[in-house]
Amino acid sequence: MKAIQIKQYGNADVLEITQIPEPTPSTDQLLIENKAIGINPFDWKLRNGLFQDLFPLEFPNILGFEIAGVVKQVPAHVKNIRVGDRVYGKADHAYAKFVSMDVSQAHHIPESMSFEQAAALPTNTQVAYNVLVTLGKLKKGQKVLIHAGAGGVGIAAIQIAKYLGADITTTVSPKKIEFVKSLGANHVIDYTNTSLDQIQERYDLILDSIGAKTQIESWELLKQQGLLVSLLGDESAHFSKSKFDRKFIFAVDVLENHSDEIHDLILGGHIQPIIDEVFEFHDMAKAHNKSEFGHVTGKIIVKI
Ligand SMILES: NC(=O)c1ccc[n+]([C@@H]2O[C@H](COP(=O)([O-])OP(=O)(O)OC[C@H]3O[C@@H](n4cnc5c(N)ncnc54)[C@H](OP(=O)(O)O)[C@@H]3O)[C@@H](O)[C@H]2O)c1
């Protein structure tokens, strides 16, 4: 089968199309004929070696963590999924024509949804759900600040926060203000001309997917018992000492499996996929470079 491997850390040129044997699924896995792959910033961070201490790779390695495709093989004990079904979900080594997927991660793609749209959903929705619901316990009427509202995680977070009935503020660059309002943001901060220390509002929950200065300044925007969850780095040594009971969580891996709950939100129309661009399989390097550039609106997808 065709796959994309890396044999060393490096820039996008290390992504090589190759021919390798099909994977052999375990007794709790489906074999999927892959049709579309979701690209995450984590992919190019792994590729360029940024995480080699935390998550060292073995080479050759096939990157990628989320797919949509057609079921080719089902373990005998699984009754709700059949050969030929269209499914999506998280799966390791996703940059390949055939991929093994844990049965617990697989969900049927709604009829109205394409493979590309379905592949845009698994990771970002799970991250956003974990931050807002599992860690943040966000309630109706509470104030949430979602940084980078037009990015993959940000879009999913706005949609879930809207479903929960929260009062949503988000940060974006000026061209994306109307877009995030259309998703359900109640208040928008243009981060290119408003610094966070100008913000008077205080928040119950803040989702930081930017890190560094944004994370440090966000600490000051929490209510007395507010929670700051960051997906990027731990700057808490720089936080001001406070008499208040504010909390910080550095969520290195917030990918606890809530795919059943999230699938229900998708079926209910509360979460919808937003795609920035679809690339061909042989253009994986272009897809990585676009993600690495850092200014997407929605998800980058690669067709296979
Ligand atoms: N720890 C974990 O488990 C975990 C899980 C998922 C993601 N992450 C990390 O979280 C980050 C976001 O992921 P993603 O998939 O959402 O990325 P993404 O889809 O590439 O989105 C990046 C977004 O950031 C916006 N942005 C850039 N600088 C900004 C700033 N200073 N203030 C506000 N927005 C800004 C960009 O929009 P503009 O064009 O408006 O700048 C863009 O929409 C990545 O670094 C990723 O690695 C971590």
PDB file of C-alpha atoms in Angstrom, residues 59-241:
ATOM      1  CA  PHE A  59      12.270   5.475  12.285  1.00  0.00           C
ATOM      2  CA  PRO A  60      10.955   4.893   9.740  1.00  0.00           C
ATOM      3  CA  ASN A  61       7.736   6.387  11.118  1.00  0.00           C
ATOM      4  CA  ILE A  62       4.275   7.032   9.709  1.00  0.00           C
ATOM      5  CA  LEU A  63       2.741  10.177  11.227  1.00  0.00           C
ATOM      6  CA  GLY A  64      -0.924  11.170  11.468  1.00  0.00           C
ATOM      7  CA  PHE A  65      -3.703  10.657  14.042  1.00  0.00           C
ATOM      8  CA  GLU A  66      -7.133  11.011  12.452  1.00  0.00           C
ATOM      9  CA  ILE A  67      -8.866   9.594   9.421  1.00  0.00           C
ATOM     10  CA  ALA A  68     -12.126   8.965   7.603  1.00  0.00           C
ATOM     11  CA  GLY A  69     -12.588   5.953   5.353  1.00  0.00           C
ATOM     12  CA  VAL A  70     -14.343   2.687   4.519  1.00  0.00           C
ATOM     13  CA  VAL A  71     -14.284  -0.381   6.784  1.00  0.00           C
ATOM     14  CA  LYS A  72     -12.510  -3.358   5.183  1.00  0.00           C
ATOM     15  CA  GLN A  73     -12.251  -5.756   8.134  1.00  0.00           C
ATOM     16  CA  VAL A  74     -14.170  -6.067  11.434  1.00  0.00           C
ATOM     17  CA  PRO A  75     -13.371  -8.234  14.502  1.00  0.00           C
ATOM     18  CA  ALA A  76     -15.941 -11.045  14.939  1.00  0.00           C
ATOM     19  CA  HIS A  77     -17.272  -9.694  18.273  1.00  0.00           C
ATOM     20  CA  VAL A  78     -18.154  -6.251  16.841  1.00  0.00           C
ATOM     21  CA  LYS A  79     -21.792  -6.107  15.760  1.00  0.00           C
ATOM     22  CA  ASN A  80     -22.522  -2.415  15.160  1.00  0.00           C
ATOM     23  CA  ILE A  81     -19.925  -1.834  12.423  1.00  0.00           C
ATOM     24  CA  ARG A  82     -19.846  -3.724   9.113  1.00  0.00           C
ATOM     25  CA  VAL A  83     -17.535  -4.078   6.157  1.00  0.00           C
ATOM     26  CA  GLY A  84     -18.310  -1.226   3.751  1.00  0.00           C
ATOM     27  CA  ASP A  85     -19.442   1.246   6.446  1.00  0.00           C
ATOM     28  CA  ARG A  86     -18.080   4.813   6.279  1.00  0.00           C
ATOM     29  CA  VAL A  87     -16.385   5.697   9.582  1.00  0.00           C
ATOM     30  CA  TYR A  88     -14.162   8.396  11.065  1.00  0.00           C
ATOM     31  CA  GLY A  89     -12.044   8.633  14.184  1.00  0.00           C
ATOM     32  CA  LYS A  90      -8.626   8.848  15.749  1.00  0.00           C
ATOM     33  CA  ALA A  91      -6.067   6.302  14.541  1.00  0.00           C
ATOM     34  CA  ASP A  92      -2.280   6.183  14.713  1.00  0.00           C
ATOM     35  CA  HIS A  93      -0.067   6.043  11.600  1.00  0.00           C
ATOM     36  CA  ALA A  94      -2.769   7.737   9.554  1.00  0.00           C
ATOM     37  CA  TYR A  95      -0.648   8.760   6.529  1.00  0.00           C
ATOM     38  CA  ALA A  96      -1.362   5.475   4.730  1.00  0.00           C
ATOM     39  CA  LYS A  97      -3.923   3.872   2.400  1.00  0.00           C
ATOM     40  CA  PHE A  98      -4.898   1.279   5.030  1.00  0.00           C
ATOM     41  CA  VAL A  99      -4.982   2.055   8.762  1.00  0.00           C
ATOM     42  CA  SER A 100      -5.894   0.069  11.900  1.00  0.00           C
ATOM     43  CA  MET A 101      -8.419   1.916  14.080  1.00  0.00           C
ATOM     44  CA  ASP A 102      -9.509   1.010  17.620  1.00  0.00           C
ATOM     45  CA  VAL A 103     -13.190   0.046  17.576  1.00  0.00           C
ATOM     46  CA  SER A 104     -13.752   2.393  20.553  1.00  0.00           C
ATOM     47  CA  GLN A 105     -12.696   5.387  18.408  1.00  0.00           C
ATOM     48  CA  ALA A 106     -14.772   4.596  15.324  1.00  0.00           C
ATOM     49  CA  HIS A 107     -18.077   6.314  14.540  1.00  0.00           C
ATOM     50  CA  HIS A 108     -20.257   6.246  11.461  1.00  0.00           C
ATOM     51  CA  ILE A 109     -19.956   9.285   9.214  1.00  0.00           C
ATOM     52  CA  PRO A 110     -23.329  11.059   8.936  1.00  0.00           C
ATOM     53  CA  GLU A 111     -24.805  10.574   5.439  1.00  0.00           C
ATOM     54  CA  SER A 112     -24.619  14.255   4.591  1.00  0.00           C
ATOM     55  CA  MET A 113     -20.908  14.471   5.451  1.00  0.00           C
ATOM     56  CA  SER A 114     -17.956  13.859   3.120  1.00  0.00           C
ATOM     57  CA  PHE A 115     -14.835  11.915   4.120  1.00  0.00           C
ATOM     58  CA  GLU A 116     -12.906  15.217   4.121  1.00  0.00           C
ATOM     59  CA  GLN A 117     -15.384  16.850   6.491  1.00  0.00           C
ATOM     60  CA  ALA A 118     -15.411  13.858   8.835  1.00  0.00           C
ATOM     61  CA  ALA A 119     -11.605  13.727   8.994  1.00  0.00           C
ATOM     62  CA  ALA A 120     -11.648  17.326  10.258  1.00  0.00           C
ATOM     63  CA  LEU A 121     -13.395  16.356  13.487  1.00  0.00           C
ATOM     64  CA  PRO A 122     -11.748  13.766  15.776  1.00  0.00           C
ATOM     65  CA  THR A 123      -8.773  15.502  17.406  1.00  0.00           C
ATOM     66  CA  ASN A 124      -9.923  19.097  17.748  1.00  0.00           C
ATOM     67  CA  THR A 125     -13.333  18.146  19.083  1.00  0.00           C
ATOM     68  CA  GLN A 126     -11.800  15.824  21.696  1.00  0.00           C
ATOM     69  CA  VAL A 127      -9.295  18.471  22.815  1.00  0.00           C
ATOM     70  CA  ALA A 128     -11.954  21.179  23.034  1.00  0.00           C
ATOM     71  CA  TYR A 129     -14.417  18.862  24.797  1.00  0.00           C
ATOM     72  CA  ASN A 130     -11.811  17.821  27.343  1.00  0.00           C
ATOM     73  CA  VAL A 131     -10.827  21.418  28.118  1.00  0.00           C
ATOM     74  CA  LEU A 132     -14.350  22.864  28.306  1.00  0.00           C
ATOM     75  CA  VAL A 133     -16.336  19.954  29.716  1.00  0.00           C
ATOM     76  CA  THR A 134     -13.995  17.496  31.482  1.00  0.00           C
ATOM     77  CA  LEU A 135     -11.503  19.966  32.972  1.00  0.00           C
ATOM     78  CA  GLY A 136     -13.411  23.270  32.794  1.00  0.00           C
ATOM     79  CA  LYS A 137     -16.912  22.028  33.743  1.00  0.00           C
ATOM     80  CA  LEU A 138     -18.198  25.037  31.818  1.00  0.00           C
ATOM     81  CA  LYS A 139     -21.792  25.993  32.697  1.00  0.00           C
ATOM     82  CA  LYS A 140     -24.528  28.012  31.014  1.00  0.00           C
ATOM     83  CA  GLY A 141     -23.903  31.757  31.411  1.00  0.00           C
ATOM     84  CA  GLN A 142     -20.270  31.397  32.491  1.00  0.00           C
ATOM     85  CA  LYS A 143     -17.680  33.509  30.729  1.00  0.00           C
ATOM     86  CA  VAL A 144     -15.117  31.681  28.620  1.00  0.00           C
ATOM     87  CA  LEU A 145     -12.173  33.163  26.716  1.00  0.00           C
ATOM     88  CA  ILE A 146     -11.057  30.986  23.797  1.00  0.00           C
ATOM     89  CA  HIS A 147      -7.778  32.062  22.238  1.00  0.00           C
ATOM     90  CA  ALA A 148      -7.236  31.526  18.494  1.00  0.00           C
ATOM     91  CA  GLY A 149     -10.935  31.059  17.743  1.00  0.00           C
ATOM     92  CA  ALA A 150     -10.386  30.485  14.015  1.00  0.00           C
ATOM     93  CA  GLY A 151      -7.921  27.610  14.491  1.00  0.00           C
ATOM     94  CA  GLY A 152      -8.895  23.960  14.553  1.00  0.00           C
ATOM     95  CA  VAL A 153      -9.204  23.695  18.343  1.00  0.00           C
ATOM     96  CA  GLY A 154     -10.715  27.181  18.631  1.00  0.00           C
ATOM     97  CA  ILE A 155     -13.533  26.461  16.179  1.00  0.00           C
ATOM     98  CA  ALA A 156     -14.490  23.252  17.989  1.00  0.00           C
ATOM     99  CA  ALA A 157     -14.282  25.067  21.344  1.00  0.00           C
ATOM    100  CA  ILE A 158     -16.569  27.912  20.206  1.00  0.00           C
ATOM    101  CA  GLN A 159     -19.129  25.406  18.895  1.00  0.00           C
ATOM    102  CA  ILE A 160     -19.096  23.347  22.112  1.00  0.00           C
ATOM    103  CA  ALA A 161     -19.175  26.465  24.347  1.00  0.00           C
ATOM    104  CA  LYS A 162     -22.165  27.729  22.364  1.00  0.00           C
ATOM    105  CA  TYR A 163     -23.929  24.396  22.887  1.00  0.00           C
ATOM    106  CA  LEU A 164     -23.234  24.715  26.642  1.00  0.00           C
ATOM    107  CA  GLY A 165     -24.740  28.226  26.662  1.00  0.00           C
ATOM    108  CA  ALA A 166     -21.565  30.007  27.774  1.00  0.00           C
ATOM    109  CA  ASP A 167     -20.778  33.672  27.116  1.00  0.00           C
ATOM    110  CA  ILE A 168     -17.971  33.364  24.572  1.00  0.00           C
ATOM    111  CA  THR A 169     -15.077  35.725  23.920  1.00  0.00           C
ATOM    112  CA  THR A 170     -12.410  34.799  21.387  1.00  0.00           C
ATOM    113  CA  THR A 171      -9.181  36.237  19.971  1.00  0.00           C
ATOM    114  CA  VAL A 172      -8.545  36.404  16.205  1.00  0.00           C
ATOM    115  CA  SER A 173      -6.880  38.568  13.566  1.00  0.00           C
ATOM    116  CA  PRO A 174      -9.168  41.194  11.926  1.00  0.00           C
ATOM    117  CA  LYS A 175     -10.121  39.243   8.765  1.00  0.00           C
ATOM    118  CA  LYS A 176     -11.643  36.483  10.902  1.00  0.00           C
ATOM    119  CA  ILE A 177     -13.895  38.555  13.163  1.00  0.00           C
ATOM    120  CA  GLU A 178     -17.117  37.957  11.214  1.00  0.00           C
ATOM    121  CA  PHE A 179     -16.271  34.275  10.818  1.00  0.00           C
ATOM    122  CA  VAL A 180     -16.001  33.612  14.572  1.00  0.00           C
ATOM    123  CA  LYS A 181     -19.162  35.633  15.211  1.00  0.00           C
ATOM    124  CA  SER A 182     -20.954  33.380  12.727  1.00  0.00           C
ATOM    125  CA  LEU A 183     -19.816  30.371  14.782  1.00  0.00           C
ATOM    126  CA  GLY A 184     -21.355  31.816  17.939  1.00  0.00           C
ATOM    127  CA  ALA A 185     -18.723  34.031  19.582  1.00  0.00           C
ATOM    128  CA  ASN A 186     -20.443  36.795  21.588  1.00  0.00           C
ATOM    129  CA  HIS A 187     -17.376  39.049  21.885  1.00  0.00           C
ATOM    130  CA  VAL A 188     -14.284  39.200  19.691  1.00  0.00           C
ATOM    131  CA  ILE A 189     -10.837  40.584  20.522  1.00  0.00           C
ATOM    132  CA  ASP A 190      -8.622  41.503  17.562  1.00  0.00           C
ATOM    133  CA  TYR A 191      -5.284  40.347  18.978  1.00  0.00           C
ATOM    134  CA  THR A 192      -3.360  42.394  16.423  1.00  0.00           C
ATOM    135  CA  ASN A 193      -4.460  45.731  17.872  1.00  0.00           C
ATOM    136  CA  THR A 194      -5.698  44.996  21.407  1.00  0.00           C
ATOM    137  CA  SER A 195      -3.307  43.745  24.048  1.00  0.00           C
ATOM    138  CA  LEU A 196      -4.698  41.479  26.740  1.00  0.00           C
ATOM    139  CA  ASP A 197      -3.777  43.914  29.527  1.00  0.00           C
ATOM    140  CA  GLN A 198      -6.390  46.319  28.069  1.00  0.00           C
ATOM    141  CA  ILE A 199      -9.212  43.812  28.690  1.00  0.00           C
ATOM    142  CA  GLN A 200     -11.474  44.703  31.640  1.00  0.00           C
ATOM    143  CA  GLU A 201     -13.599  41.523  31.564  1.00  0.00           C
ATOM    144  CA  ARG A 202     -12.756  38.573  33.830  1.00  0.00           C
ATOM    145  CA  TYR A 203     -13.383  34.944  32.849  1.00  0.00           C
ATOM    146  CA  ASP A 204     -14.409  31.692  34.545  1.00  0.00           C
ATOM    147  CA  LEU A 205     -12.419  29.643  32.046  1.00  0.00           C
ATOM    148  CA  ILE A 206      -9.670  30.446  29.533  1.00  0.00           C
ATOM    149  CA  LEU A 207      -8.449  28.095  26.796  1.00  0.00           C
ATOM    150  CA  ASP A 208      -4.905  29.009  25.753  1.00  0.00           C
ATOM    151  CA  SER A 209      -3.586  27.417  22.562  1.00  0.00           C
ATOM    152  CA  ILE A 210      -0.920  30.095  21.999  1.00  0.00           C
ATOM    153  CA  GLY A 211       1.345  29.903  25.072  1.00  0.00           C
ATOM    154  CA  ALA A 212       4.184  32.257  26.128  1.00  0.00           C
ATOM    155  CA  LYS A 213       3.095  35.910  26.677  1.00  0.00           C
ATOM    156  CA  THR A 214      -0.548  35.096  25.846  1.00  0.00           C
ATOM    157  CA  GLN A 215      -0.593  32.515  28.627  1.00  0.00           C
ATOM    158  CA  ILE A 216       1.051  34.800  31.203  1.00  0.00           C
ATOM    159  CA  GLU A 217      -1.287  37.710  30.415  1.00  0.00           C
ATOM    160  CA  SER A 218      -4.325  35.428  30.414  1.00  0.00           C
ATOM    161  CA  TRP A 219      -3.659  34.551  34.062  1.00  0.00           C
ATOM    162  CA  GLU A 220      -4.578  38.117  35.000  1.00  0.00           C
ATOM    163  CA  LEU A 221      -7.913  37.812  33.177  1.00  0.00           C
ATOM    164  CA  LEU A 222      -9.271  35.023  35.384  1.00  0.00           C
ATOM    165  CA  LYS A 223     -12.023  35.524  37.911  1.00  0.00           C
ATOM    166  CA  GLN A 224     -11.118  34.788  41.547  1.00  0.00           C
ATOM    167  CA  GLN A 225     -11.750  31.061  41.153  1.00  0.00           C
ATOM    168  CA  GLY A 226     -11.186  30.851  37.424  1.00  0.00           C
ATOM    169  CA  LEU A 227      -9.298  28.151  35.529  1.00  0.00           C
ATOM    170  CA  LEU A 228      -6.672  28.631  32.804  1.00  0.00           C
ATOM    171  CA  VAL A 229      -6.042  25.551  30.668  1.00  0.00           C
ATOM    172  CA  SER A 230      -3.095  25.750  28.304  1.00  0.00           C
ATOM    173  CA  LEU A 231      -2.292  23.397  25.440  1.00  0.00           C
ATOM    174  CA  LEU A 232       1.127  24.931  24.931  1.00  0.00           C
ATOM    175  CA  GLY A 233       3.840  25.197  27.554  1.00  0.00           C
ATOM    176  CA  ASP A 234       3.860  25.917  31.264  1.00  0.00           C
ATOM    177  CA  GLU A 235       4.617  29.567  32.033  1.00  0.00           C
ATOM    178  CA  SER A 236       3.164  29.380  35.540  1.00  0.00           C
ATOM    179  CA  ALA A 237       6.517  30.359  37.095  1.00  0.00           C
ATOM    180  CA  HIS A 238       5.809  33.830  35.646  1.00  0.00           C
ATOM    181  CA  PHE A 239       2.296  34.151  37.094  1.00  0.00           C
ATOM    182  CA  SER A 240       1.771  36.854  39.705  1.00  0.00           C
ATOM    183  CA  LYS A 241       1.344  35.631  43.287  1.00  0.00           C
TER     184      LYS A 241
END
